[in-house]
CSV table of C-alpha atoms in Angstrom, one decimal:
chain,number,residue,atom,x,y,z
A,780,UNK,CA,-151.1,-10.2,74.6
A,781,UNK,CA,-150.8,-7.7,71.5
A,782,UNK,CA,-151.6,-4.6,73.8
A,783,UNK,CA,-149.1,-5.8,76.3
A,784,UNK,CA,-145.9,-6.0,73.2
A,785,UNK,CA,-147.3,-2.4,72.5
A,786,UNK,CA,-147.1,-0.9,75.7
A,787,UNK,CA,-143.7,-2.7,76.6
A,788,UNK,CA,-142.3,-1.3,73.1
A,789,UNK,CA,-143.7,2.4,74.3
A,790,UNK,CA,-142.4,2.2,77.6
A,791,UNK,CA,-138.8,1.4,76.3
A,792,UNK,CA,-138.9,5.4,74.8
A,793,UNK,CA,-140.7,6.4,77.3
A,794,UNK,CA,-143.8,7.9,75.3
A,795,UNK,CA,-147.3,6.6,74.8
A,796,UNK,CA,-147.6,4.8,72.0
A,797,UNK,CA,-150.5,7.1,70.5
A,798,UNK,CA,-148.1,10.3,70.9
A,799,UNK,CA,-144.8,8.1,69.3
A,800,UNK,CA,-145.6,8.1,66.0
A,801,UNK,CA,-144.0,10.6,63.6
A,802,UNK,CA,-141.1,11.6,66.7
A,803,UNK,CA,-137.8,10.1,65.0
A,804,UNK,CA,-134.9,12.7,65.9
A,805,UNK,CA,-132.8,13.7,63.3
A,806,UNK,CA,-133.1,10.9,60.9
A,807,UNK,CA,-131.8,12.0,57.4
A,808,UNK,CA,-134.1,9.6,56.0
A,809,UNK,CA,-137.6,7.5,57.3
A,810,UNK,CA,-139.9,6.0,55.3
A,811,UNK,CA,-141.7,2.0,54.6
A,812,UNK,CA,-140.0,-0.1,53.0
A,813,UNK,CA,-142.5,-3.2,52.3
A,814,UNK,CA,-143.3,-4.1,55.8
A,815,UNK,CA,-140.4,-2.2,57.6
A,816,UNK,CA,-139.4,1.1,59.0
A,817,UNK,CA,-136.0,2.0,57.2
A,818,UNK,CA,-133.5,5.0,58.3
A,819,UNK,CA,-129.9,5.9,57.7
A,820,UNK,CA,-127.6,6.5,59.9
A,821,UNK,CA,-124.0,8.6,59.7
A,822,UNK,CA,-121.7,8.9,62.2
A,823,UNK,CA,-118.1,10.5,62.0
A,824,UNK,CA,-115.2,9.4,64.6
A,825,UNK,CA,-111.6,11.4,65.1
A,826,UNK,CA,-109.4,8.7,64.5
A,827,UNK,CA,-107.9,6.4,61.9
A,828,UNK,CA,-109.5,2.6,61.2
A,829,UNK,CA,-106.5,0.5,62.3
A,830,UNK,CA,-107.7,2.4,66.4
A,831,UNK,CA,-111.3,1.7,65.8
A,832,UNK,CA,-110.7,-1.9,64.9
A,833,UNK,CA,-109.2,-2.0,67.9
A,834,UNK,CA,-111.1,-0.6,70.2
A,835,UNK,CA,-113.9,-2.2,68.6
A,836,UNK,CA,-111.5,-6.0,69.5
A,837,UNK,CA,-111.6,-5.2,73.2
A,838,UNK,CA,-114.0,-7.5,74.8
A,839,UNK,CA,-114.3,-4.7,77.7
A,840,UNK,CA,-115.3,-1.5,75.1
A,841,UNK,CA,-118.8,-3.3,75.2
A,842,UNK,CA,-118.8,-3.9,78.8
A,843,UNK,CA,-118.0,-0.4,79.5
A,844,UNK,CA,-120.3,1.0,77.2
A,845,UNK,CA,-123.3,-0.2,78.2
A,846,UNK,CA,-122.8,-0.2,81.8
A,847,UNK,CA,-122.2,3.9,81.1
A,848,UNK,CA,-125.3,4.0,79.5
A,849,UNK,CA,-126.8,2.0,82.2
A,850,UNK,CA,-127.8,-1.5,81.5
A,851,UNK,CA,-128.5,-3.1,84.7
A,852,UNK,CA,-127.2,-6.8,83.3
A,853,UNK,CA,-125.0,-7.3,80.7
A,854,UNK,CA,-123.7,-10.9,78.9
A,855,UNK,CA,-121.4,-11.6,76.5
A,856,UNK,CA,-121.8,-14.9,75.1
A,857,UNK,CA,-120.0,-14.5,72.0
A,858,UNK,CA,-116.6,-12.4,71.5
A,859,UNK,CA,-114.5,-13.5,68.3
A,860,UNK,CA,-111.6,-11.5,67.1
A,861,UNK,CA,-109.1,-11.9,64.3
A,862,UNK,CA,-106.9,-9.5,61.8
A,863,UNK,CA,-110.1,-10.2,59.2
A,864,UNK,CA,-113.1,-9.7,61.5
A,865,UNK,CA,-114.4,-9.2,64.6
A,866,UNK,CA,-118.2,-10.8,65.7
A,867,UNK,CA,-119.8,-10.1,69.0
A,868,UNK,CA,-123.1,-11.5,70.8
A,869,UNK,CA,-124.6,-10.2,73.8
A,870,UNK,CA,-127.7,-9.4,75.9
A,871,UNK,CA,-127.9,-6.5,78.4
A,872,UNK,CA,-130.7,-5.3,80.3
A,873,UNK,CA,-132.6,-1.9,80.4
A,874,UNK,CA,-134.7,-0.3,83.1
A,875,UNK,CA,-138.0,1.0,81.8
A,876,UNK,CA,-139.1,4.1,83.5
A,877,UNK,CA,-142.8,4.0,83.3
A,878,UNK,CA,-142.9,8.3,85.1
A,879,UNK,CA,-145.3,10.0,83.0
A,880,UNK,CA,-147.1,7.2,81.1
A,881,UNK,CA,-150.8,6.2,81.7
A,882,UNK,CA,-152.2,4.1,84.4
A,883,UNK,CA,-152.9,1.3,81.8
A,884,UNK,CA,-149.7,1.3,80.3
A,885,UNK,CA,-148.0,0.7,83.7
A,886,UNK,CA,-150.1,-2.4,84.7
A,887,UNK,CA,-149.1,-4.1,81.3
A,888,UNK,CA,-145.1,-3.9,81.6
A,889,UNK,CA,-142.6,-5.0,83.5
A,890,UNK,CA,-139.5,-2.6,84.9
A,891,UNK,CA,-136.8,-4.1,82.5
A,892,UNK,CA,-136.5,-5.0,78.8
A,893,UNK,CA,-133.7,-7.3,77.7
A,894,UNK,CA,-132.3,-6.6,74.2
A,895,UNK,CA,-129.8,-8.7,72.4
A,896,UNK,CA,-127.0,-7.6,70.1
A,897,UNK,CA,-125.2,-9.4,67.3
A,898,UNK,CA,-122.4,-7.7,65.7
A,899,UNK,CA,-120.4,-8.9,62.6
A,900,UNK,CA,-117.7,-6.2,61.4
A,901,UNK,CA,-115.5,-7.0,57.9
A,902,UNK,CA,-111.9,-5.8,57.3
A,903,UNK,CA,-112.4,-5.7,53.3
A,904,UNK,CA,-109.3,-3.8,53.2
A,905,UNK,CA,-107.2,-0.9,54.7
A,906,UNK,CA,-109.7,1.7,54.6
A,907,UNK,CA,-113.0,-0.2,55.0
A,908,UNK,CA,-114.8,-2.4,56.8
A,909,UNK,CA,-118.3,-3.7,56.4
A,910,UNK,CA,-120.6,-4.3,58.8
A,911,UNK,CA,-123.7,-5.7,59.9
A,912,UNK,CA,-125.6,-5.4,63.3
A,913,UNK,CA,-128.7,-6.9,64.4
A,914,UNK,CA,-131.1,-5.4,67.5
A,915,UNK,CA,-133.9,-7.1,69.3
A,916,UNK,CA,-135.9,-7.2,72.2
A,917,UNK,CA,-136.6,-10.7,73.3
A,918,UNK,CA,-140.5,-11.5,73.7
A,919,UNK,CA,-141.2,-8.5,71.2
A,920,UNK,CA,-142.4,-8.9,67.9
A,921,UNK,CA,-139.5,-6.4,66.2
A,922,UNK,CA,-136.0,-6.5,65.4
A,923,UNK,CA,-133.5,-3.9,63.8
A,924,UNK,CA,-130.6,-4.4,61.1
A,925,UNK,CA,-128.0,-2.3,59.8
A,926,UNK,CA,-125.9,-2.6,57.1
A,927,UNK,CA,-122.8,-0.5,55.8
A,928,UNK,CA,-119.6,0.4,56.1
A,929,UNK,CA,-116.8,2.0,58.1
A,930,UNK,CA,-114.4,4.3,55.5
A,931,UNK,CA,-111.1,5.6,56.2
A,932,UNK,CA,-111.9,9.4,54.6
A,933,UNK,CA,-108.7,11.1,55.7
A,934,UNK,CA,-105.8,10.5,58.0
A,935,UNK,CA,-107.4,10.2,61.6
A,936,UNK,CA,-110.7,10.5,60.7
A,937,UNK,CA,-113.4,7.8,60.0
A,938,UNK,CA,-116.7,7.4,58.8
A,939,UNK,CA,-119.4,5.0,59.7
A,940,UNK,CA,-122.8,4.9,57.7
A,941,UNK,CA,-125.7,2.2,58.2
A,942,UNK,CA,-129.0,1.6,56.3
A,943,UNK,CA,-131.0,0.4,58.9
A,944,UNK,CA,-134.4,-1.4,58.6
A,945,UNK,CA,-136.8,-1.9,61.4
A,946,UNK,CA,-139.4,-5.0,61.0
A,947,UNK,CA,-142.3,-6.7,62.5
A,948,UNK,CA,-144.7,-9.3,61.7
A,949,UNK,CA,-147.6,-7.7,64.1
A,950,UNK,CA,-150.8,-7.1,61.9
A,951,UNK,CA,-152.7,-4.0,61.8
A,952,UNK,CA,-150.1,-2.1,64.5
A,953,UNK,CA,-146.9,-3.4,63.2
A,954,UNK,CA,-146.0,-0.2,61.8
A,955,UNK,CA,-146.4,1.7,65.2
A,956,UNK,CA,-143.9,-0.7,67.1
A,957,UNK,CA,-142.0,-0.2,63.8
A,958,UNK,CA,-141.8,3.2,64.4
A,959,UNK,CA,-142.0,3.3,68.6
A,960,UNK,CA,-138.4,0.8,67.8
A,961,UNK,CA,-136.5,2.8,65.3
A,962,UNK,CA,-136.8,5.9,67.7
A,963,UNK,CA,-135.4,4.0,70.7
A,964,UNK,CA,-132.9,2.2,68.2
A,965,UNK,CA,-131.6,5.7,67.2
A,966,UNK,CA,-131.6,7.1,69.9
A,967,UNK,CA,-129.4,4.7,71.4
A,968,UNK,CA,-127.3,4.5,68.4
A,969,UNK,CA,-126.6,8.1,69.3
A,970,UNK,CA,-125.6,7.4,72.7
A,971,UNK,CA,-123.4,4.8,71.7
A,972,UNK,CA,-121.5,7.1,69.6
A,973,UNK,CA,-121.5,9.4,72.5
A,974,UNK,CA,-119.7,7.1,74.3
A,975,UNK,CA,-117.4,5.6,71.5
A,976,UNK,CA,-116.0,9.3,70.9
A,977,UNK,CA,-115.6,9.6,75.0
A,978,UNK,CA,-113.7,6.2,75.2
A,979,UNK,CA,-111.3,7.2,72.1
A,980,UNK,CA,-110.1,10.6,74.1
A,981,UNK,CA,-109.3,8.8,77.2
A,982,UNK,CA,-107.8,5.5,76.2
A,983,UNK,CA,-104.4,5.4,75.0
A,984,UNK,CA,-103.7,4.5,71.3
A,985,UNK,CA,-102.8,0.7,70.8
């Protein structure tokens, strides 16, 4: 059963798990924390907070989003929204392209992965928000959290930065899916920001 969480967890970045280790891209910082894998991420976004609030209230910015960045299912069973804060849970699925990987690592996985999302953003005042976002892969022995805030730094621009910690209670390889996560966690965080700055220029202001 362990080998089998391994390989799906390696198949979801698509590299072996013995060549994962040690790949992160561009994190400004990595390192254990306890049990965990911890990195930071910063991303900036050319608009005010009072348009990412709302974009980020739109029950179809998530739909959109992840069917761009090609989830083959997508559920949202949790959409709240008020002036004061804004909580959203979903699941989407993920293709798994196994091109490239070992014989063995094929037999072990399946072709999708499902992750679930849970979102919680804070209006704390006019300029900031606090958040907190939680990343899993159901059947897999990981999960990912970040915690931080979204700053107003200047008229029509924002800043969001997140100290994220990736866990799991796997003895002995823990710290591989650790790592094997974080890097698919980033990179998708990237995407996602990708996306978010694509969605700003074409939708018009609220």
């Amino acid at each position: 059963d362990l080998p089998q969480r391994v390989a799906a967890v390696a198949l979801t970045t698509g590299t072996p798990p013995d060549d994962a280790v040690g790949k992160l891209r561009g994190v400004p910082h990595i390192g254990r924390g306890g049990d965990a894998m911890d990195f930071t991420l910063t991303q900036d976004y050319p608009t005010g907070l009072d348009r990412l609030w709302t974009v980020f209230g739109r029950p179809e910015y998530p739909r959109r989003k992840y069917a761009a960045l090609g989830a083959t299912a997508f559920r949202l069973q949790q959409f709240d929204v008020t002036a004061h804060a804004i909580e959203v849970e979903l699941e989407r699925d993920v293709p798994v392209d196994p091109s490239g990987l070992p014989p063995w690592v094929r037999r072990l996985v399946g072709s999708k992965q499902t992750l679930r999302h849970h979102t919680r953003w804070r209006r704390v005042g006019p300029t900031r928000v606090s958040a907190e976002l939680e990343i899993s892969p159901i059947s897999l022995p990981v999960r990912a959290r970040g915690v931080g805030t979204i700053i107003e730094t200047a008229p029509g621009m924002t800043r969001m930065k997140l100290d994220w910690t990736v866990s799991s209670m796997v003895p002995m390889v823990g710290e591989k899916i650790e790592r094997l996560f974080a890097d698919q966690v980033r990179t998708a965080l990237d995407d996602d920001h990708a996306f978010t700055l694509q969605y700003l220029q074409q939708t018009a202001p609220a």
